[in-house]
C-alpha cells in the first residue's frame, strides 16, 4: 500500500518522570491549525469497528490516549492502515480523506483534535459520493 496524501503520524514530546509520562498538544504549535473542538470516543466494545466517512474541510489529529485501534485512510487513490497504540503518537488526517476506525482494544480511548466545530454538512458518509467529490476537486 502507498502513503495516503499528506497524512502521517506525528510524534508528540514526552516529559518523563518517575510518576509517568506527559504529552501535550498546543494550538498552532505542534497542532498546525486553530483547535476548535476536542472530543473522545470511549466505551467502544473490544474488536469493534466504527463506520467510514470523510470530511470535506475538517482536519483532525487522532490519538489513542489509551489502548489501541487501527485507522484506515483513503485519499481516493491510495489506502494506508495506521496502528495507533501509543499516547504520544498523533495521526494527522488532512481534509478530504476517507477514514475507518477498526479493531478497538477494549477500554481504548480515541481522542480527536479538530479544526472545526461539529458540522453534519461537512460529512460524506457514502463511499461513492466521496470518490465523486475527489474527482470534482
Ligand atoms: P462520527 O464522526 O460519525 O464518528 P464515527 O465514524 O467514529 O462513528 O460520529 C458518530 C456520531 O456522533 C454521529 O451520529 C455524529 C455524532 N457526533 C456528535 O454529536 N458530535 C460530534 O462532535 C461528533 C464528532 C460526532
PDB file of C-alpha atoms and ligand atoms in Angstrom:
ATOM      1  CA  UNK A   1       0.000   0.000   0.000  1.00  0.00           C
ATOM      2  CA  UNK A   2       1.157   3.540  -0.713  1.00  0.00           C
ATOM      3  CA  UNK A   3       1.053   6.515   1.572  1.00  0.00           C
ATOM      4  CA  UNK A   4      -2.168   8.500   1.707  1.00  0.00           C
ATOM      5  CA  UNK A   5      -1.663  12.065   0.538  1.00  0.00           C
ATOM      6  CA  UNK A   6      -0.098  14.201   3.265  1.00  0.00           C
ATOM      7  CA  UNK A   7      -1.323  12.147   6.243  1.00  0.00           C
ATOM      8  CA  UNK A   8       1.166  10.780   8.743  1.00  0.00           C
ATOM      9  CA  UNK A   9       1.931  10.083  12.377  1.00  0.00           C
ATOM     10  CA  UNK A  10       3.446  12.943  14.336  1.00  0.00           C
ATOM     11  CA  UNK A  11       5.441  12.163  17.493  1.00  0.00           C
ATOM     12  CA  UNK A  12       4.449  14.324  20.445  1.00  0.00           C
ATOM     13  CA  UNK A  13       7.063  15.280  23.017  1.00  0.00           C
ATOM     14  CA  UNK A  14       7.123  13.136  26.137  1.00  0.00           C
ATOM     15  CA  UNK A  15       8.028  14.623  29.527  1.00  0.00           C
ATOM     16  CA  UNK A  16       9.112  11.613  31.581  1.00  0.00           C
ATOM     17  CA  UNK A  17       9.465  11.270  35.308  1.00  0.00           C
ATOM     18  CA  UNK A  18       9.107   8.598  37.969  1.00  0.00           C
ATOM     19  CA  UNK A  19       5.373   9.192  38.184  1.00  0.00           C
ATOM     20  CA  UNK A  20       4.768   8.616  34.473  1.00  0.00           C
ATOM     21  CA  UNK A  21       4.786  10.394  31.160  1.00  0.00           C
ATOM     22  CA  UNK A  22       3.138  13.581  29.944  1.00  0.00           C
ATOM     23  CA  UNK A  23       2.446  14.649  26.358  1.00  0.00           C
ATOM     24  CA  UNK A  24       0.794  17.855  25.222  1.00  0.00           C
ATOM     25  CA  UNK A  25      -0.837  19.364  22.178  1.00  0.00           C
ATOM     26  CA  UNK A  26      -0.712  23.098  21.539  1.00  0.00           C
ATOM     27  CA  UNK A  27      -2.799  25.347  19.351  1.00  0.00           C
ATOM     28  CA  UNK A  28      -0.882  26.483  16.218  1.00  0.00           C
ATOM     29  CA  UNK A  29       2.257  24.841  17.530  1.00  0.00           C
ATOM     30  CA  UNK A  30       2.518  21.042  17.266  1.00  0.00           C
ATOM     31  CA  UNK A  31      -1.099  21.225  16.076  1.00  0.00           C
ATOM     32  CA  UNK A  32      -0.761  23.395  12.937  1.00  0.00           C
ATOM     33  CA  UNK A  33      -4.363  24.622  12.911  1.00  0.00           C
ATOM     34  CA  UNK A  34      -6.558  26.543  15.347  1.00  0.00           C
ATOM     35  CA  UNK A  35      -8.124  23.903  17.607  1.00  0.00           C
ATOM     36  CA  UNK A  36     -11.896  24.362  17.630  1.00  0.00           C
ATOM     37  CA  UNK A  37     -13.035  21.125  19.220  1.00  0.00           C
ATOM     38  CA  UNK A  38     -11.688  18.122  21.096  1.00  0.00           C
ATOM     39  CA  UNK A  39     -13.820  15.030  21.525  1.00  0.00           C
ATOM     40  CA  UNK A  40     -13.150  11.477  22.569  1.00  0.00           C
ATOM     41  CA  UNK A  41     -14.684   8.121  21.829  1.00  0.00           C
ATOM     42  CA  UNK A  42     -14.765   5.590  24.659  1.00  0.00           C
ATOM     43  CA  UNK A  43     -16.698   2.541  25.868  1.00  0.00           C
ATOM     44  CA  UNK A  44     -16.122   1.013  22.429  1.00  0.00           C
ATOM     45  CA  UNK A  45     -16.624  -2.764  22.636  1.00  0.00           C
ATOM     46  CA  UNK A  46     -13.343  -4.654  22.103  1.00  0.00           C
ATOM     47  CA  UNK A  47     -12.795  -5.745  18.492  1.00  0.00           C
ATOM     48  CA  UNK A  48     -15.398  -3.404  17.061  1.00  0.00           C
ATOM     49  CA  UNK A  49     -15.173  -1.093  14.037  1.00  0.00           C
ATOM     50  CA  UNK A  50     -16.692   2.350  13.510  1.00  0.00           C
ATOM     51  CA  UNK A  51     -18.220   3.280  10.209  1.00  0.00           C
ATOM     52  CA  UNK A  52     -16.368   5.056   7.443  1.00  0.00           C
ATOM     53  CA  UNK A  53     -16.756   8.663   6.412  1.00  0.00           C
ATOM     54  CA  UNK A  54     -14.818  11.623   5.028  1.00  0.00           C
ATOM     55  CA  UNK A  55     -14.803  15.311   5.851  1.00  0.00           C
ATOM     56  CA  UNK A  56     -14.848  17.943   3.130  1.00  0.00           C
ATOM     57  CA  UNK A  57     -12.953  20.595   5.106  1.00  0.00           C
ATOM     58  CA  UNK A  58     -12.259  19.334   8.614  1.00  0.00           C
ATOM     59  CA  UNK A  59      -8.685  18.485   9.602  1.00  0.00           C
ATOM     60  CA  UNK A  60      -8.018  16.266  12.586  1.00  0.00           C
ATOM     61  CA  UNK A  61      -5.372  14.694  14.763  1.00  0.00           C
ATOM     62  CA  UNK A  62      -6.325  11.318  16.218  1.00  0.00           C
ATOM     63  CA  UNK A  63      -4.607   9.938  19.332  1.00  0.00           C
ATOM     64  CA  UNK A  64      -5.047   6.597  21.086  1.00  0.00           C
ATOM     65  CA  UNK A  65      -4.774   8.094  24.577  1.00  0.00           C
ATOM     66  CA  UNK A  66      -5.458   4.614  25.950  1.00  0.00           C
ATOM     67  CA  UNK A  67      -5.442   1.207  24.284  1.00  0.00           C
ATOM     68  CA  UNK A  68      -5.117   0.777  20.539  1.00  0.00           C
ATOM     69  CA  UNK A  69      -7.016   0.778  17.255  1.00  0.00           C
ATOM     70  CA  UNK A  70      -6.370   0.923  13.515  1.00  0.00           C
ATOM     71  CA  UNK A  71      -7.257   3.840  11.257  1.00  0.00           C
ATOM     72  CA  UNK A  72      -7.640   3.132   7.556  1.00  0.00           C
ATOM     73  CA  UNK A  73      -7.085   6.238   5.432  1.00  0.00           C
ATOM     74  CA  UNK A  74      -8.033   6.510   1.777  1.00  0.00           C
ATOM     75  CA  UNK A  75      -7.443   9.574  -0.396  1.00  0.00           C
ATOM     76  CA  UNK A  76      -9.427   8.140  -3.302  1.00  0.00           C
ATOM     77  CA  UNK A  77      -6.306   6.590  -4.845  1.00  0.00           C
ATOM     78  CA  UNK A  78      -4.097   5.210  -2.085  1.00  0.00           C
ATOM     79  CA  UNK A  79      -5.052   3.444   1.122  1.00  0.00           C
ATOM     80  CA  UNK A  80      -2.952   3.079   4.286  1.00  0.00           C
ATOM     81  CA  UNK A  81      -3.720   1.499   7.651  1.00  0.00           C
ATOM     82  CA  UNK A  82      -2.124   3.141  10.680  1.00  0.00           C
ATOM     83  CA  UNK A  83      -1.996   1.324  14.012  1.00  0.00           C
ATOM     84  CA  UNK A  84      -2.359   3.801  16.870  1.00  0.00           C
ATOM     85  CA  UNK A  85      -1.197   2.282  20.134  1.00  0.00           C
ATOM     86  CA  UNK A  86       0.841   4.948  21.959  1.00  0.00           C
ATOM     87  CA  UNK A  87      -0.476   8.169  23.557  1.00  0.00           C
ATOM     88  CA  UNK A  88       2.460  10.164  22.168  1.00  0.00           C
ATOM     89  CA  UNK A  89       1.581   9.375  18.541  1.00  0.00           C
ATOM     90  CA  UNK A  90      -0.931  11.605  16.753  1.00  0.00           C
ATOM     91  CA  UNK A  91      -2.255  10.750  13.293  1.00  0.00           C
ATOM     92  CA  UNK A  92      -2.768  13.853  11.171  1.00  0.00           C
ATOM     93  CA  UNK A  93      -5.777  13.434   8.871  1.00  0.00           C
ATOM     94  CA  UNK A  94      -5.996  16.188   6.279  1.00  0.00           C
ATOM     95  CA  UNK A  95      -9.264  17.326   4.705  1.00  0.00           C
ATOM     96  CA  UNK A  96     -10.979  15.164   2.067  1.00  0.00           C
ATOM     97  CA  UNK A  97      -9.762  11.795   3.372  1.00  0.00           C
ATOM     98  CA  UNK A  98     -11.971   8.743   3.845  1.00  0.00           C
ATOM     99  CA  UNK A  99     -11.344   7.046   7.214  1.00  0.00           C
ATOM    100  CA  UNK A 100     -12.481   3.914   9.012  1.00  0.00           C
ATOM    101  CA  UNK A 101     -11.523   3.065  12.578  1.00  0.00           C
ATOM    102  CA  UNK A 102     -11.183  -0.625  13.350  1.00  0.00           C
ATOM    103  CA  UNK A 103     -10.081  -3.243  15.848  1.00  0.00           C
ATOM    104  CA  UNK A 104     -10.517  -1.200  19.007  1.00  0.00           C
ATOM    105  CA  UNK A 105      -8.999  -2.895  22.033  1.00  0.00           C
ATOM    106  CA  UNK A 106     -11.385  -2.999  24.945  1.00  0.00           C
ATOM    107  CA  UNK A 107     -11.133   0.086  27.156  1.00  0.00           C
ATOM    108  CA  UNK A 108      -9.404   2.119  24.455  1.00  0.00           C
ATOM    109  CA  UNK A 109      -9.963   5.857  24.145  1.00  0.00           C
ATOM    110  CA  UNK A 110      -9.758   7.686  20.817  1.00  0.00           C
ATOM    111  CA  UNK A 111      -9.187  11.413  21.229  1.00  0.00           C
ATOM    112  CA  UNK A 112      -9.779  13.665  18.229  1.00  0.00           C
ATOM    113  CA  UNK A 113      -8.469  17.214  17.919  1.00  0.00           C
ATOM    114  CA  UNK A 114     -10.452  19.030  15.258  1.00  0.00           C
ATOM    115  CA  UNK A 115     -10.045  22.217  13.229  1.00  0.00           C
ATOM    116  CA  UNK A 116     -13.763  22.990  13.329  1.00  0.00           C
ATOM    117  CA  UNK A 117     -16.947  22.603  15.290  1.00  0.00           C
ATOM    118  CA  UNK A 118     -19.201  19.610  14.672  1.00  0.00           C
ATOM    119  CA  UNK A 119     -20.986  20.152  11.354  1.00  0.00           C
ATOM    120  CA  UNK A 120     -23.053  17.374   9.805  1.00  0.00           C
ATOM    121  CA  UNK A 121     -22.852  19.169   6.410  1.00  0.00           C
ATOM    122  CA  UNK A 122     -19.094  18.583   6.353  1.00  0.00           C
ATOM    123  CA  UNK A 123     -19.539  14.789   6.404  1.00  0.00           C
ATOM    124  CA  UNK A 124     -19.554  12.417   3.431  1.00  0.00           C
ATOM    125  CA  UNK A 125     -20.949   9.093   4.637  1.00  0.00           C
ATOM    126  CA  UNK A 126     -21.181   7.326   1.270  1.00  0.00           C
ATOM    127  CA  UNK A 127     -18.005   5.984  -0.403  1.00  0.00           C
ATOM    128  CA  UNK A 128     -19.220   6.544  -3.991  1.00  0.00           C
ATOM    129  CA  UNK A 129     -20.110  10.134  -3.117  1.00  0.00           C
ATOM    130  CA  UNK A 130     -16.596  10.517  -1.674  1.00  0.00           C
ATOM    131  CA  UNK A 131     -14.982   9.273  -4.912  1.00  0.00           C
ATOM    132  CA  UNK A 132     -17.163  11.669  -6.948  1.00  0.00           C
ATOM    133  CA  UNK A 133     -16.197  14.508  -4.573  1.00  0.00           C
ATOM    134  CA  UNK A 134     -12.472  13.757  -5.126  1.00  0.00           C
ATOM    135  CA  UNK A 135     -12.888  13.630  -8.922  1.00  0.00           C
ATOM    136  CA  UNK A 136     -14.536  17.056  -8.917  1.00  0.00           C
ATOM    137  CA  UNK A 137     -11.677  18.642  -6.936  1.00  0.00           C
TER     138      UNK A 137
HETATM  139  P1  LIG B   1     -18.791  10.217  13.662  1.00  0.00           P
HETATM  140  O1  LIG B   1     -17.996  11.442  13.415  1.00  0.00           O
HETATM  141  O2  LIG B   1     -19.581   9.663  12.519  1.00  0.00           O
HETATM  142  O3  LIG B   1     -17.791   9.125  14.245  1.00  0.00           O
HETATM  143  P2  LIG B   1     -17.597   7.580  13.889  1.00  0.00           P
HETATM  144  O4  LIG B   1     -17.419   7.472  12.406  1.00  0.00           O
HETATM  145  O5  LIG B   1     -16.354   7.209  14.634  1.00  0.00           O
HETATM  146  O6  LIG B   1     -18.807   6.852  14.384  1.00  0.00           O
HETATM  147  O7  LIG B   1     -19.771  10.500  14.855  1.00  0.00           O
HETATM  148  C1  LIG B   1     -20.585   9.499  15.410  1.00  0.00           C
HETATM  149  C2  LIG B   1     -21.887  10.124  15.859  1.00  0.00           C
HETATM  150  O8  LIG B   1     -21.650  11.144  16.844  1.00  0.00           O
HETATM  151  C3  LIG B   1     -22.637  10.779  14.727  1.00  0.00           C
HETATM  152  O9  LIG B   1     -24.010  10.450  14.882  1.00  0.00           O
HETATM  153  C4  LIG B   1     -22.439  12.245  14.935  1.00  0.00           C
HETATM  154  C5  LIG B   1     -22.217  12.375  16.420  1.00  0.00           C
HETATM  155  N1  LIG B   1     -21.261  13.463  16.779  1.00  0.00           N
HETATM  156  C6  LIG B   1     -21.686  14.485  17.586  1.00  0.00           C
HETATM  157  O10 LIG B   1     -22.838  14.538  18.019  1.00  0.00           O
HETATM  158  N2  LIG B   1     -20.786  15.464  17.928  1.00  0.00           N
HETATM  159  C7  LIG B   1     -19.512  15.443  17.489  1.00  0.00           C
HETATM  160  O11 LIG B   1     -18.700  16.349  17.815  1.00  0.00           O
HETATM  161  C8  LIG B   1     -19.088  14.387  16.621  1.00  0.00           C
HETATM  162  C9  LIG B   1     -17.688  14.352  16.076  1.00  0.00           C
HETATM  163  C10 LIG B   1     -19.997  13.394  16.304  1.00  0.00           C
END
